[in-house]
Coordinates of C-alpha atoms and ligand atoms in Angstrom, one line a residue:
M1 CA 71.5 -52.4 0.7
T2 CA 73.9 -49.6 1.2
M3 CA 76.1 -48.9 -1.9
K4 CA 79.7 -48.1 -1.5
L5 CA 80.9 -45.1 -3.5
L6 CA 84.5 -43.9 -4.1
S7 CA 84.6 -40.4 -5.0
V8 CA 87.9 -38.9 -6.3
A9 CA 88.5 -35.2 -6.6
S10 CA 91.2 -32.5 -6.2
E11 CA 89.2 -30.3 -3.8
I12 CA 86.8 -30.7 -1.0
Y13 CA 85.1 -28.1 1.3
P14 CA 86.0 -27.3 4.1
L15 CA 89.5 -28.6 3.7
I16 CA 90.7 -27.2 0.4
K17 CA 88.7 -25.0 -2.0
T18 CA 89.3 -22.9 -5.0
G19 CA 85.8 -22.9 -6.4
G20 CA 82.4 -24.7 -6.8
L21 CA 84.0 -28.1 -7.3
A22 CA 85.0 -28.3 -3.5
D23 CA 81.5 -27.2 -2.4
V24 CA 79.9 -30.0 -4.5
V25 CA 82.4 -32.7 -3.5
G26 CA 81.9 -31.8 0.2
A27 CA 78.2 -31.6 0.1
L28 CA 77.3 -34.6 -2.0
P29 CA 78.3 -37.4 0.6
A30 CA 75.7 -36.2 3.2
A31 CA 73.0 -35.8 0.5
L32 CA 73.9 -39.3 -1.0
A33 CA 73.8 -40.8 2.5
A34 CA 70.1 -40.3 2.6
E35 CA 69.8 -42.2 -0.7
G36 CA 71.5 -45.3 0.7
V37 CA 75.0 -44.4 -0.6
A38 CA 78.0 -44.4 1.7
T39 CA 80.7 -42.3 0.0
R40 CA 84.5 -42.3 0.7
T41 CA 86.3 -39.5 -0.9
L42 CA 89.9 -39.6 -2.1
I43 CA 91.8 -36.2 -2.2
P44 CA 95.4 -35.1 -2.4
G45 CA 97.3 -34.5 0.8
Y46 CA 98.0 -30.9 0.5
P47 CA 99.3 -29.2 3.7
A48 CA 95.8 -27.7 4.4
V49 CA 94.4 -31.2 4.3
I50 CA 97.0 -32.9 6.3
A51 CA 96.7 -30.2 9.0
R52 CA 93.1 -31.1 9.5
L53 CA 93.4 -34.9 9.7
G54 CA 93.8 -35.4 13.4
K55 CA 93.9 -39.2 13.9
A56 CA 94.5 -40.8 10.5
K57 CA 95.2 -44.4 9.8
P58 CA 97.6 -45.5 7.1
V59 CA 95.7 -48.1 5.0
R60 CA 98.2 -48.5 2.0
R61 CA 101.8 -47.7 1.4
Y62 CA 103.5 -47.1 -1.9
D63 CA 107.3 -47.2 -2.0
A64 CA 107.2 -45.3 -5.3
L65 CA 104.1 -44.0 -6.8
F66 CA 105.3 -42.2 -9.9
G67 CA 108.7 -42.0 -8.2
E68 CA 107.5 -40.8 -4.9
P69 CA 106.9 -42.5 -1.6
A70 CA 103.2 -42.2 -0.7
T71 CA 100.7 -43.3 1.8
L72 CA 96.9 -43.7 1.7
L73 CA 95.5 -42.3 5.0
A74 CA 91.9 -42.9 6.2
A75 CA 90.4 -40.2 8.3
Q76 CA 87.0 -38.7 9.3
V77 CA 86.9 -34.9 9.2
D78 CA 83.6 -33.0 9.7
G79 CA 81.5 -36.0 8.8
L80 CA 83.4 -36.7 5.7
D81 CA 84.9 -40.1 5.3
L82 CA 88.3 -39.3 3.6
L83 CA 91.1 -41.3 1.9
V84 CA 94.0 -38.9 1.6
L85 CA 97.0 -39.5 -0.7
D86 CA 99.9 -38.4 1.4
A87 CA 102.7 -38.0 -1.0
P88 CA 104.9 -35.1 0.2
G89 CA 107.0 -35.1 -3.0
F90 CA 103.8 -34.1 -4.9
F91 CA 101.6 -32.3 -2.5
A92 CA 103.6 -30.7 0.4
R93 CA 104.1 -27.4 -1.2
E94 CA 103.4 -23.8 -0.5
G95 CA 100.8 -22.2 -2.8
G96 CA 97.5 -23.4 -4.3
P97 CA 96.5 -27.0 -5.3
Y98 CA 97.6 -26.3 -8.8
G99 CA 100.3 -23.8 -8.8
A100 CA 102.8 -21.7 -7.0
P101 CA 101.6 -18.7 -4.9
G102 CA 100.2 -16.2 -7.4
G103 CA 102.1 -18.0 -10.2
N104 CA 102.0 -20.6 -12.9
D105 CA 100.7 -24.1 -12.7
W106 CA 103.1 -26.7 -11.2
S107 CA 105.1 -28.2 -14.2
D108 CA 104.6 -31.7 -12.7
N109 CA 100.8 -31.5 -12.5
W110 CA 100.5 -34.3 -15.0
R111 CA 102.4 -36.6 -12.6
R112 CA 100.6 -35.3 -9.4
F113 CA 97.2 -36.0 -10.8
A114 CA 98.1 -39.1 -12.5
A115 CA 99.3 -40.3 -9.1
L116 CA 96.0 -39.3 -7.6
S117 CA 94.1 -41.2 -10.3
R118 CA 96.3 -44.3 -10.1
A119 CA 95.5 -44.4 -6.3
G120 CA 91.8 -44.1 -7.1
A121 CA 92.0 -47.1 -9.6
D122 CA 94.1 -49.2 -7.1
I123 CA 91.2 -48.7 -4.4
A124 CA 88.8 -49.8 -7.2
E125 CA 90.9 -52.9 -7.7
G126 CA 90.9 -53.8 -4.2
A127 CA 94.0 -52.1 -2.7
L128 CA 92.3 -51.5 0.7
K129 CA 91.7 -54.3 3.1
G130 CA 88.1 -54.8 3.8
W131 CA 86.8 -52.0 1.6
R132 CA 86.1 -52.0 -2.3
P133 CA 83.8 -49.6 -4.0
D134 CA 80.7 -50.7 -5.9
V135 CA 80.9 -47.5 -8.1
V136 CA 83.5 -44.9 -8.6
H137 CA 82.7 -41.3 -9.4
V138 CA 85.4 -39.0 -10.5
H139 CA 85.4 -35.2 -10.8
D140 CA 87.0 -33.0 -13.4
W141 CA 90.4 -33.5 -15.2
Q142 CA 92.4 -34.0 -12.1
A143 CA 90.7 -37.2 -11.3
A144 CA 89.5 -38.2 -14.7
M145 CA 92.5 -40.6 -15.4
T146 CA 91.0 -42.8 -12.6
A147 CA 88.5 -43.9 -15.2
A148 CA 91.1 -44.7 -17.9
Y149 CA 93.2 -46.6 -15.3
M150 CA 90.2 -48.6 -14.3
R151 CA 89.2 -49.3 -17.9
F152 CA 92.5 -50.5 -19.0
G153 CA 93.1 -52.5 -15.7
A154 CA 91.7 -55.0 -13.3
A155 CA 88.7 -52.9 -12.4
H156 CA 87.3 -52.4 -15.7
A157 CA 83.9 -54.0 -14.7
V158 CA 83.4 -51.5 -11.8
P159 CA 80.9 -48.8 -13.0
K160 CA 82.6 -45.4 -13.3
L161 CA 81.3 -42.0 -13.9
V162 CA 83.0 -38.7 -14.7
T163 CA 81.4 -35.3 -13.8
I164 CA 82.5 -32.2 -15.8
H165 CA 82.4 -29.2 -13.6
N166 CA 84.1 -27.0 -16.2
L167 CA 85.1 -28.1 -19.6
A168 CA 87.5 -25.3 -20.0
F169 CA 90.0 -27.1 -17.8
Q170 CA 91.2 -30.3 -19.4
G171 CA 94.6 -31.3 -18.4
R172 CA 96.3 -31.5 -21.7
Y173 CA 100.0 -32.5 -21.9
G174 CA 102.5 -33.6 -24.5
A175 CA 102.6 -37.1 -26.1
E176 CA 106.0 -37.6 -24.4
I177 CA 104.4 -38.2 -21.0
F178 CA 102.4 -41.2 -22.2
P179 CA 105.1 -43.9 -21.5
A180 CA 105.4 -42.7 -17.9
L181 CA 101.7 -43.1 -17.3
G182 CA 101.9 -46.8 -17.0
L183 CA 99.0 -47.5 -19.3
P184 CA 99.1 -50.5 -21.8
P185 CA 100.1 -49.5 -25.5
E186 CA 96.4 -49.9 -26.5
A187 CA 95.4 -47.0 -24.3
W188 CA 97.2 -44.7 -26.9
G189 CA 94.8 -43.6 -29.8
V190 CA 91.7 -41.6 -30.4
D191 CA 89.6 -44.1 -28.4
G192 CA 92.0 -43.8 -25.5
V193 CA 94.1 -41.1 -23.9
E194 CA 95.3 -39.5 -27.1
Y195 CA 94.0 -35.9 -27.7
Y196 CA 95.0 -33.9 -30.8
G197 CA 98.4 -35.7 -30.8
G198 CA 98.9 -35.2 -27.0
V199 CA 97.5 -36.6 -23.9
G200 CA 94.2 -35.4 -22.6
Y201 CA 93.2 -36.3 -19.0
L202 CA 89.6 -35.2 -19.1
K203 CA 89.3 -36.6 -22.6
A204 CA 90.6 -40.0 -21.4
G205 CA 88.0 -40.0 -18.6
L206 CA 85.2 -39.1 -20.9
V207 CA 85.9 -41.9 -23.4
S208 CA 86.5 -44.4 -20.5
A209 CA 83.5 -43.6 -18.3
D210 CA 80.2 -45.6 -18.2
A211 CA 78.4 -42.3 -17.8
I212 CA 79.3 -38.7 -18.1
T213 CA 77.5 -36.0 -16.1
T214 CA 77.7 -32.4 -16.0
V215 CA 76.3 -29.9 -13.5
S216 CA 73.2 -28.5 -15.2
P217 CA 70.8 -29.6 -17.9
T218 CA 71.5 -26.5 -20.0
Y219 CA 75.3 -27.0 -19.8
A220 CA 74.8 -30.5 -20.8
E221 CA 73.1 -29.2 -24.1
E222 CA 75.7 -26.4 -24.5
I223 CA 78.8 -28.6 -24.5
R224 CA 77.4 -30.4 -27.6
S225 CA 78.1 -27.3 -29.6
P226 CA 81.6 -26.2 -30.9
V227 CA 81.3 -22.9 -29.1
H228 CA 81.1 -24.5 -25.6
G229 CA 82.4 -28.0 -26.5
M230 CA 86.1 -26.7 -26.4
G231 CA 87.2 -29.4 -28.7
L232 CA 85.4 -32.1 -26.9
D233 CA 82.0 -31.5 -28.6
G234 CA 82.5 -34.3 -31.1
L235 CA 83.4 -36.9 -28.6
I236 CA 80.4 -35.7 -26.3
N237 CA 78.0 -35.9 -29.2
G238 CA 79.3 -39.5 -29.8
R239 CA 78.4 -40.4 -26.2
V240 CA 75.2 -38.4 -25.9
D241 CA 73.2 -41.5 -24.7
R242 CA 75.7 -41.6 -21.7
L243 CA 75.4 -37.9 -20.9
H244 CA 73.3 -36.5 -18.0
G245 CA 72.8 -33.0 -16.8
I246 CA 72.2 -33.1 -13.0
L247 CA 71.9 -29.7 -11.3
N248 CA 74.1 -28.9 -8.4
G249 CA 72.5 -28.1 -5.0
I250 CA 74.0 -26.2 -2.0
D251 CA 74.7 -27.2 1.5
T252 CA 71.6 -25.7 3.2
D253 CA 73.2 -26.1 6.6
I254 CA 76.3 -24.0 5.8
W255 CA 74.2 -21.6 3.7
N256 CA 71.4 -20.9 5.9
P257 CA 70.6 -17.3 6.8
A258 CA 68.5 -18.3 9.8
E259 CA 71.5 -19.9 11.5
D260 CA 74.7 -18.5 9.8
P261 CA 77.3 -17.6 12.4
L262 CA 79.3 -15.6 9.7
I263 CA 76.7 -12.8 9.2
A264 CA 75.9 -9.9 11.4
R265 CA 72.3 -10.7 11.9
R266 CA 70.2 -13.8 11.1
F267 CA 67.1 -13.6 9.1
S268 CA 64.6 -15.8 7.2
A269 CA 62.1 -15.4 4.4
R270 CA 59.4 -14.6 6.9
A271 CA 61.5 -11.6 8.3
P272 CA 63.8 -10.4 5.6
G273 CA 63.8 -7.0 7.2
A274 CA 66.6 -8.2 9.5
R275 CA 68.9 -8.2 6.4
A276 CA 69.4 -4.4 7.0
A277 CA 72.0 -5.0 9.8
N278 CA 74.0 -7.1 7.3
R279 CA 73.8 -4.4 4.8
R280 CA 75.2 -1.9 7.2
A281 CA 78.0 -4.2 8.2
L282 CA 78.8 -4.9 4.6
E283 CA 78.9 -1.2 3.7
K284 CA 81.3 -0.7 6.6
A285 CA 83.5 -3.6 5.6
F286 CA 83.9 -2.0 2.1
G287 CA 84.0 1.6 3.0
L288 CA 80.8 2.3 1.1
D289 CA 78.4 5.1 1.8
Q290 CA 75.5 4.1 4.2
D291 CA 72.4 4.7 2.3
D292 CA 69.6 2.7 0.7
A293 CA 70.7 2.7 -2.9
P294 CA 70.8 -0.7 -4.8
L295 CA 73.7 -2.5 -3.4
F296 CA 75.3 -5.0 -5.9
I297 CA 77.8 -7.5 -4.9
I298 CA 80.2 -9.8 -6.9
V299 CA 82.0 -12.8 -5.4
S300 CA 83.9 -14.4 -8.3
R301 CA 87.0 -15.5 -9.8
L302 CA 88.2 -12.5 -11.9
T303 CA 88.3 -14.0 -15.3
W304 CA 87.0 -13.7 -18.9
Q305 CA 84.8 -16.8 -18.3
K306 CA 82.9 -14.8 -15.6
G307 CA 82.5 -11.9 -17.9
M308 CA 84.5 -9.6 -15.5
D309 CA 85.9 -7.6 -18.4
L310 CA 82.2 -6.7 -19.3
M311 CA 81.7 -5.7 -15.7
I312 CA 84.5 -3.3 -15.8
Q313 CA 82.9 -1.6 -18.8
A314 CA 79.6 -1.3 -16.9
L315 CA 80.9 0.2 -13.5
D316 CA 80.5 3.8 -14.4
H317 CA 77.0 3.1 -15.7
L318 CA 76.2 1.2 -12.4
V319 CA 77.3 4.2 -10.4
G320 CA 75.6 6.6 -12.7
L321 CA 72.3 4.9 -12.0
G322 CA 72.8 5.5 -8.3
G323 CA 74.0 1.8 -7.5
K324 CA 76.8 0.8 -5.3
L325 CA 79.1 -2.3 -5.7
A326 CA 81.0 -4.5 -3.3
L327 CA 83.4 -6.9 -5.0
L328 CA 85.4 -9.8 -3.6
G329 CA 87.5 -11.8 -5.9
S330 CA 90.9 -12.6 -7.3
G331 CA 92.3 -13.7 -10.6
D332 CA 93.7 -12.0 -13.7
H333 CA 96.0 -9.3 -12.7
P334 CA 94.7 -6.6 -15.3
L335 CA 91.2 -7.2 -14.1
E336 CA 92.1 -6.8 -10.5
G337 CA 93.9 -3.5 -11.3
A338 CA 90.9 -2.2 -13.2
F339 CA 88.5 -3.0 -10.4
L340 CA 90.9 -1.3 -7.8
G341 CA 91.1 1.7 -10.2
A342 CA 87.4 2.0 -10.4
A343 CA 87.2 1.8 -6.5
D344 CA 89.6 4.8 -6.4
R345 CA 87.6 6.8 -8.9
H346 CA 84.2 6.0 -7.1
R347 CA 85.0 6.3 -3.4
G348 CA 82.0 5.3 -1.3
R349 CA 80.2 3.8 -4.3
I350 CA 82.5 0.9 -5.3
G351 CA 84.5 -1.1 -2.8
V352 CA 86.9 -3.8 -3.9
R353 CA 88.6 -6.6 -1.9
I354 CA 91.2 -8.6 -3.8
G355 CA 91.6 -12.0 -2.3
Y356 CA 89.6 -15.0 -1.0
D357 CA 87.5 -14.7 2.1
E358 CA 84.9 -17.2 2.8
P359 CA 83.3 -15.6 5.9
L360 CA 83.0 -12.3 4.0
S361 CA 81.3 -14.0 1.0
H362 CA 78.5 -15.0 3.5
L363 CA 78.1 -11.4 4.8
M364 CA 77.9 -10.2 1.2
Q365 CA 75.1 -12.5 0.3
A366 CA 73.3 -11.5 3.5
G367 CA 73.7 -7.7 3.0
G368 CA 73.6 -7.2 -0.7
D369 CA 70.5 -6.5 -2.8
A370 CA 71.6 -8.2 -6.0
I371 CA 74.6 -10.5 -7.0
L372 CA 76.0 -9.8 -10.5
I373 CA 77.0 -12.8 -12.6
P374 CA 77.7 -11.9 -16.2
S375 CA 79.4 -15.2 -17.2
R376 CA 80.1 -16.0 -20.8
F377 CA 79.6 -19.7 -19.8
E378 CA 78.7 -21.1 -16.4
P379 CA 78.4 -25.0 -16.1
C380 CA 76.2 -24.5 -13.0
G381 CA 77.3 -21.6 -10.8
L382 CA 76.9 -21.6 -7.0
T383 CA 76.9 -18.0 -6.1
Q384 CA 73.5 -17.4 -7.6
L385 CA 72.1 -20.2 -5.5
Y386 CA 73.6 -18.7 -2.4
G387 CA 72.2 -15.4 -3.5
L388 CA 68.6 -16.9 -3.9
R389 CA 68.8 -18.5 -0.5
Y390 CA 69.9 -15.2 1.1
G391 CA 67.5 -13.0 -0.8
C392 CA 70.4 -11.3 -2.7
L393 CA 68.7 -11.5 -6.1
P394 CA 70.8 -12.7 -8.9
V395 CA 71.4 -10.7 -12.0
V396 CA 72.7 -13.3 -14.4
A397 CA 73.6 -14.0 -18.1
R398 CA 71.5 -16.6 -19.6
A399 CA 74.1 -19.4 -19.7
G400 CA 74.4 -22.9 -18.4
G401 CA 73.2 -23.5 -14.9
L402 CA 72.4 -19.7 -14.5
A403 CA 69.5 -20.3 -17.0
D404 CA 68.3 -23.3 -15.1
T405 CA 68.1 -21.7 -11.7
V406 CA 66.9 -18.1 -12.0
I407 CA 63.4 -17.0 -13.0
D408 CA 63.6 -13.7 -14.9
A409 CA 61.5 -10.8 -13.7
N410 CA 59.5 -10.5 -16.9
E411 CA 56.0 -9.2 -16.6
A412 CA 54.3 -12.7 -16.5
A413 CA 56.7 -14.0 -13.8
V414 CA 56.3 -10.9 -11.7
S415 CA 52.6 -10.9 -11.7
A416 CA 52.5 -14.7 -10.9
G417 CA 54.9 -13.9 -7.9
A418 CA 57.4 -16.4 -9.5
A419 CA 60.3 -14.2 -10.5
T420 CA 63.6 -14.6 -8.5
G421 CA 66.0 -12.5 -10.5
I422 CA 67.1 -10.9 -13.7
M423 CA 68.4 -12.7 -16.8
F424 CA 70.1 -11.1 -19.8
A425 CA 71.3 -12.3 -23.1
P426 CA 73.7 -12.2 -24.9
S427 CA 76.6 -12.0 -22.6
D428 CA 77.9 -8.5 -23.6
A429 CA 78.3 -5.1 -22.2
L430 CA 75.1 -3.6 -23.7
A431 CA 72.8 -6.4 -22.4
L432 CA 74.6 -6.2 -19.0
H433 CA 74.0 -2.4 -18.9
G434 CA 70.3 -3.1 -19.6
A435 CA 70.2 -5.7 -16.8
I436 CA 71.6 -3.4 -14.2
A437 CA 69.1 -0.7 -15.3
R438 CA 66.3 -3.2 -14.8
A439 CA 67.7 -4.2 -11.4
V440 CA 67.8 -0.6 -10.3
R441 CA 64.3 0.1 -11.5
L442 CA 62.9 -3.1 -9.8
H443 CA 64.6 -2.3 -6.7
G444 CA 62.9 1.0 -6.5
D445 CA 59.5 -0.8 -6.5
R446 CA 59.6 -2.1 -3.0
P447 CA 56.6 -4.5 -3.0
V448 CA 57.8 -6.1 -6.2
W449 CA 61.4 -6.4 -5.0
Q450 CA 60.3 -8.0 -1.6
A451 CA 58.0 -10.4 -3.4
M452 CA 61.0 -11.5 -5.5
Q453 CA 63.1 -12.0 -2.3
R454 CA 60.5 -14.1 -0.8
A455 CA 60.0 -16.3 -3.9
A456 CA 63.9 -16.6 -4.1
M457 CA 64.3 -17.6 -0.5
R458 CA 61.6 -20.1 -0.7
A459 CA 62.9 -21.9 -3.7
D460 CA 64.4 -25.4 -3.0
M461 CA 68.2 -25.2 -3.5
S462 CA 68.9 -28.4 -1.6
W463 CA 70.8 -31.5 -2.9
R464 CA 67.7 -33.6 -2.4
H465 CA 66.4 -34.0 -6.0
S466 CA 69.9 -34.2 -7.5
A467 CA 71.3 -36.6 -5.0
A468 CA 68.5 -38.9 -5.8
R469 CA 69.3 -38.6 -9.5
Y470 CA 72.9 -39.5 -8.9
A471 CA 71.9 -42.5 -6.7
A472 CA 69.6 -43.6 -9.4
L473 CA 72.3 -43.4 -12.0
Y474 CA 74.7 -45.3 -9.8
R475 CA 72.1 -48.1 -9.5
E476 CA 71.5 -48.1 -13.2
L477 CA 75.1 -48.5 -14.0
L478 CA 75.4 -51.4 -11.4
A479 CA 72.4 -53.1 -13.0
E480 CA 74.1 -52.8 -16.4
A481 CA 77.3 -54.2 -15.1
A482 CA 75.6 -57.1 -13.5
A483 CA 73.6 -57.9 -16.7
Ligands
LIG501 P1 83.7 -21.5 -10.1 O1 83.7 -22.9 -9.4 O2 83.6 -21.5 -11.5 O3 84.7 -20.5 -9.6 P2 81.1 -21.3 -8.7 O4 80.0 -20.3 -8.6 O5 80.6 -22.6 -9.1 O6 82.2 -20.8 -9.7 O7 81.7 -21.6 -7.3 C1 82.5 -20.5 -6.8 C2 82.6 -20.8 -5.3 O8 83.8 -20.2 -4.8 C3 81.5 -20.3 -4.5 O9 81.3 -21.0 -3.3 C4 81.8 -18.8 -4.1 O10 81.2 -18.3 -3.0 C5 83.4 -19.1 -3.9 N1 84.2 -18.0 -4.1 C6 84.7 -17.5 -5.3 N2 85.5 -16.4 -5.2 C7 85.6 -16.3 -3.9 C8 86.4 -15.3 -3.0 N3 87.2 -14.4 -3.6 N4 86.2 -15.3 -1.7 C9 85.4 -16.3 -1.1 N5 84.7 -17.2 -1.8 C10 84.7 -17.1 -3.2

């Protein structure tokens, strides 16, 4: 029988995206459908979302949800079955999903995402006529309170899981907000929403959920240590029997070099030579010299997590070795400035685009030789998966999901024809230098490089295995709840 799943998240591709979370939340429903799971996804009604809704049906009204009038709208967009929390007081704003344009987080984020979570729990309790979920799956801190509201409310018996996409973002607020959350007094405390004297949204979700998943097996191990646990390692270790590492997949329809409308020329593992036209288009887009030097790309948030400060230290070295770089990203202003400065110093060798550009990111994967990902930690990482599929070989730090998805070009892997990229450790400037030098050397060995490209492009990046694991976990939780 088809299982009914409610997914709750703050982003979903292609309607609203700031990172990998959106890709995952957008791709899972189709993959789960093949496993007999019908997903409805609850998201906030940001302007970009409302603009895409077309015919939407109001299915529940609130006179005041955390003080604001709100409506739950049901709509189908691009094959996604959506429930949208239309609450203009919270979500009809210029800027990003979490903050003002180029500025700080909204000061009422605690209320905005408590409202989203409250609506999620209401749906679990049967707020919609004719539809009630069998299982509820919530993503990251913005939706995590759904699990807490469920646990302390009428839907406590409905199985719920929380997925951690990045433990660095936790939704931490002062204790003073607790009375406004509408939770019973017993929800306060270390076994509830309390976290180091304040309120922790992700923490509340993690203690309340029946299962915790994160997006790669290695990250599931790493977050048990103080270095990567970010204050939650004790809690996570206490619930390790409930913890699962399930690797992200990619949407192989959207990221398919043989059919991608966003690139200059389509290609496949059988004929990767056609990548050359994409390379030329990419060089042109970034004002780079047209030559056959190794062309590195970066598509990333420009932050410490992503090791972008290490990258800046490696730029002169990269150019000195004869390499070129095309970078697309935005983030910390000092890092943006440093990359722009390097592009000025190395005209024709380094090209930088500050901003967010989905189509350009496709062309970069299609035309680049290698994608650099020197992350200090990386729960899963998607750009290396896109790189593999497009034959843009990942050069990655050995961290989290990067370690689970890239096969380093050591002697054994190269001679077995298994290598798909280059991996380095630790995540520091010296090791990154070494990895760039290895990439340049390997790139010069055409037969080896092309064999790696073929192996990379043939690897299975789809959601098939992981969707089956999620579905199995949902069924396990349902069986447990019925017992
Ligand atoms: P994270 O979610 O931590 O930022 P991921 O690698 O999991 O990192 O996912 C990042 C997603 O965002 C990928 O789909 C990547 O292509 C995309 N992305 C990141 N920065 C940009 C940008 N500046 N322009 C276009 N796409 C970007």
